[in-house]
Tab-separated table of C-alpha atoms in Angstrom:
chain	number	residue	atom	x	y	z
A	1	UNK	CA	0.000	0.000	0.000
A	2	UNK	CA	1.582	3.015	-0.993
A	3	UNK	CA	0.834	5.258	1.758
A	4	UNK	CA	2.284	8.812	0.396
A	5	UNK	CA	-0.878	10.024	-1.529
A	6	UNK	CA	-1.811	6.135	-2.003
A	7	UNK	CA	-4.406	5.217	-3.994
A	8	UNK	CA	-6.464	2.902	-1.899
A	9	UNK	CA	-9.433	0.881	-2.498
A	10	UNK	CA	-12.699	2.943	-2.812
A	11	UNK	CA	-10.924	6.044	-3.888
A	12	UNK	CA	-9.667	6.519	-0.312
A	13	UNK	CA	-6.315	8.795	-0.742
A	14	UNK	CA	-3.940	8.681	2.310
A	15	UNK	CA	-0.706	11.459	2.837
A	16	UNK	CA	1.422	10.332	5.869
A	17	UNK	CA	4.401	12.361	7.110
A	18	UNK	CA	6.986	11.808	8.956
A	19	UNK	CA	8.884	14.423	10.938
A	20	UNK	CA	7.396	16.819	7.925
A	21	UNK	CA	9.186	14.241	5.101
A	22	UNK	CA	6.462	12.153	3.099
A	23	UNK	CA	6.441	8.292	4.291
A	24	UNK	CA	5.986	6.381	1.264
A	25	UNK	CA	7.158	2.641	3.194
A	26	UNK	CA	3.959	1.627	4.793
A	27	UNK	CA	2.360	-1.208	4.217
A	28	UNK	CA	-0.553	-1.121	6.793
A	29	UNK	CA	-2.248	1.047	9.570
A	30	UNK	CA	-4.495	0.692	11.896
A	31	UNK	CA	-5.712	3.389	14.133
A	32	UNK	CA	-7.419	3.235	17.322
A	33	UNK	CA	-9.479	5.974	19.343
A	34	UNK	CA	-11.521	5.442	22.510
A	35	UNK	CA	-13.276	8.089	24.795
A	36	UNK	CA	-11.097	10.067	27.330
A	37	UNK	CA	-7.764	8.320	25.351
A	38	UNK	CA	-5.073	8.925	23.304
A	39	UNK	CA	-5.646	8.282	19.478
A	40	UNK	CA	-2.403	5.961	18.119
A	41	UNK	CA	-1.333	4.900	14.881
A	42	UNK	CA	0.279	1.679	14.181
A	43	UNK	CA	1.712	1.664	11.096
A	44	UNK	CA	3.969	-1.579	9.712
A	45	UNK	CA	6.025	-0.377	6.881
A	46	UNK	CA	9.134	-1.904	4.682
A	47	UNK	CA	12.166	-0.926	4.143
A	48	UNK	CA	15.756	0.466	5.115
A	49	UNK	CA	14.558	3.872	4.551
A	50	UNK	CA	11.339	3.686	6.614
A	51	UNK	CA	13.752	3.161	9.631
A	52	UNK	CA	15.873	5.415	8.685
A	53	UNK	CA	12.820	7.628	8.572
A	54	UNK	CA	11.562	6.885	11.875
A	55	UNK	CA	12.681	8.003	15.827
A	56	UNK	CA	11.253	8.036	19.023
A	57	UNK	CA	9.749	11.643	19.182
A	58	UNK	CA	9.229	11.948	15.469
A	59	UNK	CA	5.749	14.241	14.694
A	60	UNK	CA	3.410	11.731	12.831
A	61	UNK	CA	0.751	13.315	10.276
A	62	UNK	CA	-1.833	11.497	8.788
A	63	UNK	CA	-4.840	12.425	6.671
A	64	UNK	CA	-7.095	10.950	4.522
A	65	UNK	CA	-9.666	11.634	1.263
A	66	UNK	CA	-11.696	10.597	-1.087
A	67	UNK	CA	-12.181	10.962	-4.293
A	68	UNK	CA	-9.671	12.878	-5.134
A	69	UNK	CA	-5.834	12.216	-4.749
A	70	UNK	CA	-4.931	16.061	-5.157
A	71	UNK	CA	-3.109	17.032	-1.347
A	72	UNK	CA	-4.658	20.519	-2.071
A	73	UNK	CA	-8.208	19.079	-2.089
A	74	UNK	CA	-7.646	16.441	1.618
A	75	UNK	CA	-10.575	16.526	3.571
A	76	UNK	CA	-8.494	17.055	7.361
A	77	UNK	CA	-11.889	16.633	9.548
A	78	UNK	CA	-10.147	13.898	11.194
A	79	UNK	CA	-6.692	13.943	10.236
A	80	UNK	CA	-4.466	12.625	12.910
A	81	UNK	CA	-1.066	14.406	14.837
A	82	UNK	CA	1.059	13.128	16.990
A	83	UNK	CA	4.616	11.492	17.715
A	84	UNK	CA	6.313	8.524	17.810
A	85	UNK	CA	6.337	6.348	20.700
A	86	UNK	CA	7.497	2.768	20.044
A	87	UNK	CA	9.539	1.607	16.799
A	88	UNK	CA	9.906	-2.133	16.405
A	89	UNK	CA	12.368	-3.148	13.738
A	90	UNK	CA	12.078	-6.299	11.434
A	91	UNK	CA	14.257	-8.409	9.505
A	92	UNK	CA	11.311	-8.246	6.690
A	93	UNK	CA	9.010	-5.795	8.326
A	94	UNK	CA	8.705	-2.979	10.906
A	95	UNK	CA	6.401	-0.686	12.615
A	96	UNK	CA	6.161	1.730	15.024
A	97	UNK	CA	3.138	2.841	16.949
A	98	UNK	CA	2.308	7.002	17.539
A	99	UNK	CA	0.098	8.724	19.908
A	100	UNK	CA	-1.670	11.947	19.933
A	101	UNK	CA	-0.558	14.733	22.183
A	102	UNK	CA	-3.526	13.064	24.964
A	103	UNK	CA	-0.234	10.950	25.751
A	104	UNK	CA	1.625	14.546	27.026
A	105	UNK	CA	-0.840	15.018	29.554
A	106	UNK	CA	-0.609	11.479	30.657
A	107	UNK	CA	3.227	11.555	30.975
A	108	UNK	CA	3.026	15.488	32.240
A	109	UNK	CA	4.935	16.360	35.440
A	110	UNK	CA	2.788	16.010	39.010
A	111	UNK	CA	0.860	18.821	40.321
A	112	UNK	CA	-0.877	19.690	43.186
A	113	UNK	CA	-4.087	20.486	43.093
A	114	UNK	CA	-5.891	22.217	46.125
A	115	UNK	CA	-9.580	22.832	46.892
A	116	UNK	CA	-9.283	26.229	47.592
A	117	UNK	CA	-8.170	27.284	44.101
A	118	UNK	CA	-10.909	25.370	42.079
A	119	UNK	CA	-14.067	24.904	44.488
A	120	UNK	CA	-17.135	27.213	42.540
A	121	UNK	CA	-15.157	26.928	39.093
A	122	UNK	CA	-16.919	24.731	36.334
A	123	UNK	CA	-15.830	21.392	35.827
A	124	UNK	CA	-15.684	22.465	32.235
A	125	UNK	CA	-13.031	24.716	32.442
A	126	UNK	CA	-10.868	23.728	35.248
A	127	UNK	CA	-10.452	20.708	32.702
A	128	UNK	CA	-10.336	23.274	29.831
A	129	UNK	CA	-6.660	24.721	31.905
A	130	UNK	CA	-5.529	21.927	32.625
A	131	UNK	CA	-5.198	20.540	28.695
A	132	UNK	CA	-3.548	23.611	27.507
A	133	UNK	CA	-0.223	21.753	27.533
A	134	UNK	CA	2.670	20.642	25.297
A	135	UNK	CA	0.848	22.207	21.901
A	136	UNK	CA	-2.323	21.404	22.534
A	137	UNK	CA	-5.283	23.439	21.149
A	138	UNK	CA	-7.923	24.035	23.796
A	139	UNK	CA	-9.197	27.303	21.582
A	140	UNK	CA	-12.575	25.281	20.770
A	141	UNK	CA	-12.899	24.972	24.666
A	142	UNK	CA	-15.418	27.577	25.589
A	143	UNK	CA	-19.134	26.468	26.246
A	144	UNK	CA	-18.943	24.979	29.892
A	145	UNK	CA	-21.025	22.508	31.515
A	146	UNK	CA	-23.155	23.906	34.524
A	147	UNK	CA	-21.538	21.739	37.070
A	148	UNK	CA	-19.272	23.081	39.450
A	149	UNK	CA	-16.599	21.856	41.678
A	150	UNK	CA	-17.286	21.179	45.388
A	151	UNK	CA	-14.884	20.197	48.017
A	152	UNK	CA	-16.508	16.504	48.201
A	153	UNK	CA	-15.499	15.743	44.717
A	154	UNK	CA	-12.831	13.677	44.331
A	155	UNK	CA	-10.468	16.314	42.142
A	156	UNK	CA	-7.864	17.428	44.570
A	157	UNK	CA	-3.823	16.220	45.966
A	158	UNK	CA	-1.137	14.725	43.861
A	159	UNK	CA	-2.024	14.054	40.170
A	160	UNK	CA	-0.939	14.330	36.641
A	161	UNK	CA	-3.240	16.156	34.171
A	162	UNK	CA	-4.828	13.687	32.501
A	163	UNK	CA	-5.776	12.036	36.131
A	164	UNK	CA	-7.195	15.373	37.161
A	165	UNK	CA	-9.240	15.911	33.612
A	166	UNK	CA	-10.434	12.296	33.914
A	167	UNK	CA	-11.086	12.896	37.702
A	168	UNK	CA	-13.402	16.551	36.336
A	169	UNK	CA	-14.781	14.187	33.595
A	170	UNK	CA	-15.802	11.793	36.349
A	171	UNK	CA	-17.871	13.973	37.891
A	172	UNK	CA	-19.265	15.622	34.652
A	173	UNK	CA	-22.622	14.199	34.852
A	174	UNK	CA	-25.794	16.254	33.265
A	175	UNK	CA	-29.252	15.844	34.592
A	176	UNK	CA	-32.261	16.518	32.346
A	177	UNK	CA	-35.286	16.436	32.568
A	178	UNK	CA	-37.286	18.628	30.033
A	179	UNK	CA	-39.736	16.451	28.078
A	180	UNK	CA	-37.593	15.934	25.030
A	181	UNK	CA	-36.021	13.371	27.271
A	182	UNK	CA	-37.278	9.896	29.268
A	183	UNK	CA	-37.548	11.350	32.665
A	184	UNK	CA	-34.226	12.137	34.906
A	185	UNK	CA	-31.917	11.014	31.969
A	186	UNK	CA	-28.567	11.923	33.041
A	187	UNK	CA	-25.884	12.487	29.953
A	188	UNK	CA	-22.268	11.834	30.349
A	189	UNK	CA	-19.000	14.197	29.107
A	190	UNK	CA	-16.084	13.050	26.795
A	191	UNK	CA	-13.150	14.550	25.913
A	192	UNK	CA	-10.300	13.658	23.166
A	193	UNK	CA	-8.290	15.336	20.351
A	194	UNK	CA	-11.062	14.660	17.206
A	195	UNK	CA	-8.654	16.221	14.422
A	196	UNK	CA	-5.154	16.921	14.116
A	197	UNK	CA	-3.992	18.889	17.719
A	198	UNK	CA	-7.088	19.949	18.866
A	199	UNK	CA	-9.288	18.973	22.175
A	200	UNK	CA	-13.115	18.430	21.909
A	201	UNK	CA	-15.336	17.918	24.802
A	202	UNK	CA	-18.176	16.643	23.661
A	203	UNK	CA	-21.174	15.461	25.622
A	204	UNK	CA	-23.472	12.908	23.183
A	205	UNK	CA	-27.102	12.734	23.329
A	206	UNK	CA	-28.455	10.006	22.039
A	207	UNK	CA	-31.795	9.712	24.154
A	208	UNK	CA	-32.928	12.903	22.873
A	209	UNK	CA	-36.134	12.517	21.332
A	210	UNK	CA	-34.915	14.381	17.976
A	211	UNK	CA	-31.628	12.562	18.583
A	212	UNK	CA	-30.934	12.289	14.765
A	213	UNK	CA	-27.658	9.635	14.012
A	214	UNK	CA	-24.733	10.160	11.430
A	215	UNK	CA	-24.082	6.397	10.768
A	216	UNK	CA	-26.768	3.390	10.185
A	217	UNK	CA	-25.698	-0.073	10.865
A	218	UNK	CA	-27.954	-2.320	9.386
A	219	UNK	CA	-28.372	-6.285	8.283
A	220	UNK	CA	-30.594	-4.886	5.205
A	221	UNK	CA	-27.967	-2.372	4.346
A	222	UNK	CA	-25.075	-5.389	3.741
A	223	UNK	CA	-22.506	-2.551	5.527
A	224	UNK	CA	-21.873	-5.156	8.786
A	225	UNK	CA	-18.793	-7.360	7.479
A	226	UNK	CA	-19.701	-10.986	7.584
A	227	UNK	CA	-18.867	-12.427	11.843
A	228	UNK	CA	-18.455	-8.964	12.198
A	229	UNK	CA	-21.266	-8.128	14.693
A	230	UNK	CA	-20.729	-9.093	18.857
A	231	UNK	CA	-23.435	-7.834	21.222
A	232	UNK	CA	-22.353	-8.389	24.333
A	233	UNK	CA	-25.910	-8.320	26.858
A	234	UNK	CA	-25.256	-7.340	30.302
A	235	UNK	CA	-28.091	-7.851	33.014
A	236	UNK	CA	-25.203	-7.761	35.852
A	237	UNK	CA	-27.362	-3.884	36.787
A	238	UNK	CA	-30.320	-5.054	35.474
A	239	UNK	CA	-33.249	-4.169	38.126
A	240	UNK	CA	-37.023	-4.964	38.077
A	241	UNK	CA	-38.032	-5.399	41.738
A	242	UNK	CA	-36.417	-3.193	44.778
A	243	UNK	CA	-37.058	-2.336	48.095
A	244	UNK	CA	-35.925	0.905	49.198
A	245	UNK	CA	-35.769	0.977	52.979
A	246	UNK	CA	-34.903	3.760	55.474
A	247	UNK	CA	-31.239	3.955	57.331
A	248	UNK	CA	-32.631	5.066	60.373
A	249	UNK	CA	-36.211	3.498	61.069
A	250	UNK	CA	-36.543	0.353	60.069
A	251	UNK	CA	-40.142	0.261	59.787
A	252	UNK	CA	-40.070	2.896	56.878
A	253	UNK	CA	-40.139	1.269	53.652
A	254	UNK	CA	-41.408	1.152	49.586
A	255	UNK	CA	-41.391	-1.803	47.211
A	256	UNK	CA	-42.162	-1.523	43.545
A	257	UNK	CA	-41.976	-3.467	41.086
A	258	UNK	CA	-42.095	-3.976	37.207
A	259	UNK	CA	-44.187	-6.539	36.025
A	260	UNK	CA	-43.414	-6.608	32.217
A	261	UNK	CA	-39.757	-6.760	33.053
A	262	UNK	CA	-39.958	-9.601	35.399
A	263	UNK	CA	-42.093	-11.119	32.297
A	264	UNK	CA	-39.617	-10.989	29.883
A	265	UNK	CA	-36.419	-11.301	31.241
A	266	UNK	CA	-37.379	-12.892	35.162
A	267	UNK	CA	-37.047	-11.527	38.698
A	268	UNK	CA	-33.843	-9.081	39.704
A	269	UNK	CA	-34.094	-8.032	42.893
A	270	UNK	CA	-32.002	-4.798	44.922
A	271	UNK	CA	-31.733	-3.636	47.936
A	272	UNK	CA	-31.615	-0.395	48.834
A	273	UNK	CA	-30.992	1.703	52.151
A	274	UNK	CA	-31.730	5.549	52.163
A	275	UNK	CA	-30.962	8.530	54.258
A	276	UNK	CA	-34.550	9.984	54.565
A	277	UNK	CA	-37.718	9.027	57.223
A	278	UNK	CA	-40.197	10.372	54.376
A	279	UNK	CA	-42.207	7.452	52.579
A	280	UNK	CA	-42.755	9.403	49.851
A	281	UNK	CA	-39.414	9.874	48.779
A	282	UNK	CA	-38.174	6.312	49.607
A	283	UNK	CA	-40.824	5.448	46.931
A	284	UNK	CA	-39.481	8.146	44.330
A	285	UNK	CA	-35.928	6.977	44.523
A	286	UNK	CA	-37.343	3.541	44.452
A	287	UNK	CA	-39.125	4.595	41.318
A	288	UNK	CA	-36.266	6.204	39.524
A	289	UNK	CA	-33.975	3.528	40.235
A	290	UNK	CA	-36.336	0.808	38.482
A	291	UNK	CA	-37.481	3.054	35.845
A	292	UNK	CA	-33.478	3.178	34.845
A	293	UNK	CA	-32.115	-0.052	35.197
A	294	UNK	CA	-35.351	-2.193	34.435
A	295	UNK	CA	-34.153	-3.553	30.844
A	296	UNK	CA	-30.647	-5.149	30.171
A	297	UNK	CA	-27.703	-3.218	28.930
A	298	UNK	CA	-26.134	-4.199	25.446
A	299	UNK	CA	-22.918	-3.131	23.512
A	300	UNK	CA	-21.625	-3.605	20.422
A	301	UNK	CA	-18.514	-4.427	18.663
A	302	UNK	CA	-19.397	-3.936	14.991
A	303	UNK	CA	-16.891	-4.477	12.226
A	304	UNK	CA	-17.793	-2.071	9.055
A	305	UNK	CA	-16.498	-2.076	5.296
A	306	UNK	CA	-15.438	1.140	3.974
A	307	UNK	CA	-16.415	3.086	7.447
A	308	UNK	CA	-13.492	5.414	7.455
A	309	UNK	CA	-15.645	9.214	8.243
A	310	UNK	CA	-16.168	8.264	11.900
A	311	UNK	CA	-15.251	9.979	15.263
A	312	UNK	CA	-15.927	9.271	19.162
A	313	UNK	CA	-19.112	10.647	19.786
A	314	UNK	CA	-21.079	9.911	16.852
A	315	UNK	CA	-24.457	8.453	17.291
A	316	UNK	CA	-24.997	5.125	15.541
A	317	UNK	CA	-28.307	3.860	14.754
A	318	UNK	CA	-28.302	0.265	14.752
A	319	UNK	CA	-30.705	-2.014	13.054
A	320	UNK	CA	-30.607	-5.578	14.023
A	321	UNK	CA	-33.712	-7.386	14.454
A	322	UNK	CA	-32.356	-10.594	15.498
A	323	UNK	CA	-30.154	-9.104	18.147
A	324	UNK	CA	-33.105	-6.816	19.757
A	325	UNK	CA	-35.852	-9.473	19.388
A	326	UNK	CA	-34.292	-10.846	22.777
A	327	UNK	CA	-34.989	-7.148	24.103
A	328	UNK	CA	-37.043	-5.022	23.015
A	329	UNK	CA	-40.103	-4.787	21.102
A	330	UNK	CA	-38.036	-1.954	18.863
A	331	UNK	CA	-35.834	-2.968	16.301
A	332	UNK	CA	-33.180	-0.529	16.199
A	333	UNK	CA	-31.001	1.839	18.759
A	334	UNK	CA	-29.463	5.176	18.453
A	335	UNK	CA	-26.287	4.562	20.644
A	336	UNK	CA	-23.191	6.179	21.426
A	337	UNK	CA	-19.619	5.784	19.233
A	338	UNK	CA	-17.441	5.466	22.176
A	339	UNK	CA	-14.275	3.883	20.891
A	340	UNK	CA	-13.285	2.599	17.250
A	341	UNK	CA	-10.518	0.585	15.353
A	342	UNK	CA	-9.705	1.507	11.516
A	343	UNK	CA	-7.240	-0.760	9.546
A	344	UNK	CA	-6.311	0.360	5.600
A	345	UNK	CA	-4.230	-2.021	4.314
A	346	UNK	CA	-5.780	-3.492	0.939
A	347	UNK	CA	-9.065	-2.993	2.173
A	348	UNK	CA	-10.407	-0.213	4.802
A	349	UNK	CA	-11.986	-2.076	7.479
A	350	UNK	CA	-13.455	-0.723	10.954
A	351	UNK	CA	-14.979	-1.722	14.162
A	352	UNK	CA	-16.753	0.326	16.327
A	353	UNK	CA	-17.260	0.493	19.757
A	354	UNK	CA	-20.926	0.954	20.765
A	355	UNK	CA	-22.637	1.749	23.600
A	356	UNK	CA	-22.520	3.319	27.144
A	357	UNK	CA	-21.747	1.507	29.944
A	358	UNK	CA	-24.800	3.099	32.410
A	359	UNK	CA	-24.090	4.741	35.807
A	360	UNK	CA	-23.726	2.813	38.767
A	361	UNK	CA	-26.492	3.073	41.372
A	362	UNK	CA	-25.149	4.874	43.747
A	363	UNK	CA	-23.739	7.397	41.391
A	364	UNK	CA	-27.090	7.995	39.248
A	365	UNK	CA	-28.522	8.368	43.366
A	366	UNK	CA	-26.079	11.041	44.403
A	367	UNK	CA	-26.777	12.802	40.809
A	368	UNK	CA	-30.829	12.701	41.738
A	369	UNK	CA	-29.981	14.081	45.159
A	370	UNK	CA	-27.993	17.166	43.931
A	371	UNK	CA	-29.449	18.377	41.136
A	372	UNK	CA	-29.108	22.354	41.047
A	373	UNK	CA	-25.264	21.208	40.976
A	374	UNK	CA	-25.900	19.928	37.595
């Protein structure tokens, strides 16, 4: 595969660079992007001259196009920048695997960070600071999120940046409830560096009523590569019959159940003490706990052809009956891209990465119980 404006299957062009030089030795690459991560490159290439090319620290470059093989005319929505971190020579082939600059605030030097200096400040943009490091852009950085820090949250002491941004992402946790949505749905941040140097935040909403997806997966549509679709169906939170009882009287109690739940998938029973001696609001936590966790959770690993305009955060729509006849009485999902694996070599192939893992119970509890903080 002739990488350096290589023509690949499906008119997709590719120009990779190599400390600024064009790379024209690679024979395959595959790159990888989850949620709150690093994006990396592993690219095998032949050659004397593609190691002479390569050293640790080298800036990578990568972007891709189709249609058209003129450099002047490369589509960079997703083009890729970072530097080398591995190099693994060959006696017939080599490689070497690069990471976006996420990987500087992973390796950045330990600070520490004290409550006084960031309680009332948005979560948003104490993160925001924290990633303008080492060349990264953080210009795009400007909406905020509503939530602010408090001295309970778990943000503060010895840390590197990306374990204090993960730490603020942690806690970034949006309650809505305004109609458009089922009722208390609570939306989760992301962060990670989209295209080229620059950091998104991004907060996906795929329960939205209007939520409106940029990718369909479908059987009918031939697009999922043959074995290429694993669901994965988790009822390990699954809840359809709880008792919620109070912490200090014992007497004070609510039970609820779900009846078509227990129908269709059988009895799973919680537990649940509470801080409060008012009935009424045993029975409301009861309630929102079993109206959230009252169906089983499924994910996706979903290998595509020719799926190469993708990034973390998408929504994907996916259509497969014979997957969600076990489920639901709907045959299709608008989920969350939350990770993703390309790989051009003679043929462009990708897997994504779909689904949320949900909130555990205690978390989506302490949300409910504080929600003018978010």
């Amino acid at each position: 595969m002739p990488a350096q404006k290589g023509v690949l299957p499906d008119n997709l062009y590719l120009n990779l660079l190599v400390d600024g030089r064009e790379f024209p030795y690679a024979t395959t690459i595959t790159m990888k992007h989850e949620v709150n991560s690093a994006r990396t490159i592993h690219c095998q290439f032949t050659g004397r001259g593609g190691l002479e090319a390569c050293r640790l620290g080298a800036k990578v470059e990568l972007s891709w196009h189709k249609n058209s093989p003129s450099s002047a005319l490369f589509d960079d929505a997703r083009s890729f920048v970072g530097i080398i971190k591995t190099i693994s020579p060959g006696e017939n082939s080599s490689a070497f695997m690069a990471f976006d600059y996420v990987t500087h605030l992973a390796e950045s030097q330990f600070t520490y960070y004290k409550a006084e200096d960031y309680i009332g400040e948005d979560l948003y943009f104490a993160a925001a600071r924290a990633c303008d490091y080492k060349g990264i852009d953080v210009t795009r950085l400007t909406s905020g999120s509503g939530i602010f820090i408090t001295k309970d949250m778990n943000l503060f002491g010895w840390k590197t940046r990306k374990e204090f941004i993960d730490a603020c992402f942690n806690e970034m946790k949006l309650l809505v409830d305004d109609g458009q949505h089922p009722r208390n749905t609570i939306l989760q941040w992301y962060y990670g560096i989209r295209k080229d140097n620059i950091m998104d935040f991004f907060l996906p909403d795929p329960k939205m009523e209007a939520a409106f997806e940029y990718l369909t997966v479908s059987e009918s549509d031939n697009n999922v590569a043959s074995g290429g679709l694993v669901s994965q169906i988790d009822t390990s939170q699954m809840i359809n019959t709880i008792t919620v009882a109070s912490k200090t009287d014992e007497t004070l109690y609510a039970q609820l159940e779900d009846g078509p739940s227990i129908d269709k998938h059988g009895v799973a029973s919680y537990f649940l003490q509470y801080d409060s001696i008012n009935e009424a609001e045993l029975y409301n936590i009861g309630y929102e706990v079993l109206n959230n966790y009252n169906k089983p959770s499924i994910y996706y690993n979903i290998t595509t052809q020719n799926t190469d305009d993708i990034s973390l955060g998408d929504l994907i729509k996916v259509e497969i009956p014979s997957v969600h006849a076990a489920l639901y009485s709907s045959s299709e999902d608008i989920l969350t891209l939350i990770g993703y694996e390309m790989s051009i070599s003679e043929t462009v192939s990708t897997r994504l990465k779909i689904g949320e893992k949900p909130l555990t119970i205690s978390q989506m509890i302490d949300i409910l119980k504080k929600p003018t903080d978010r």
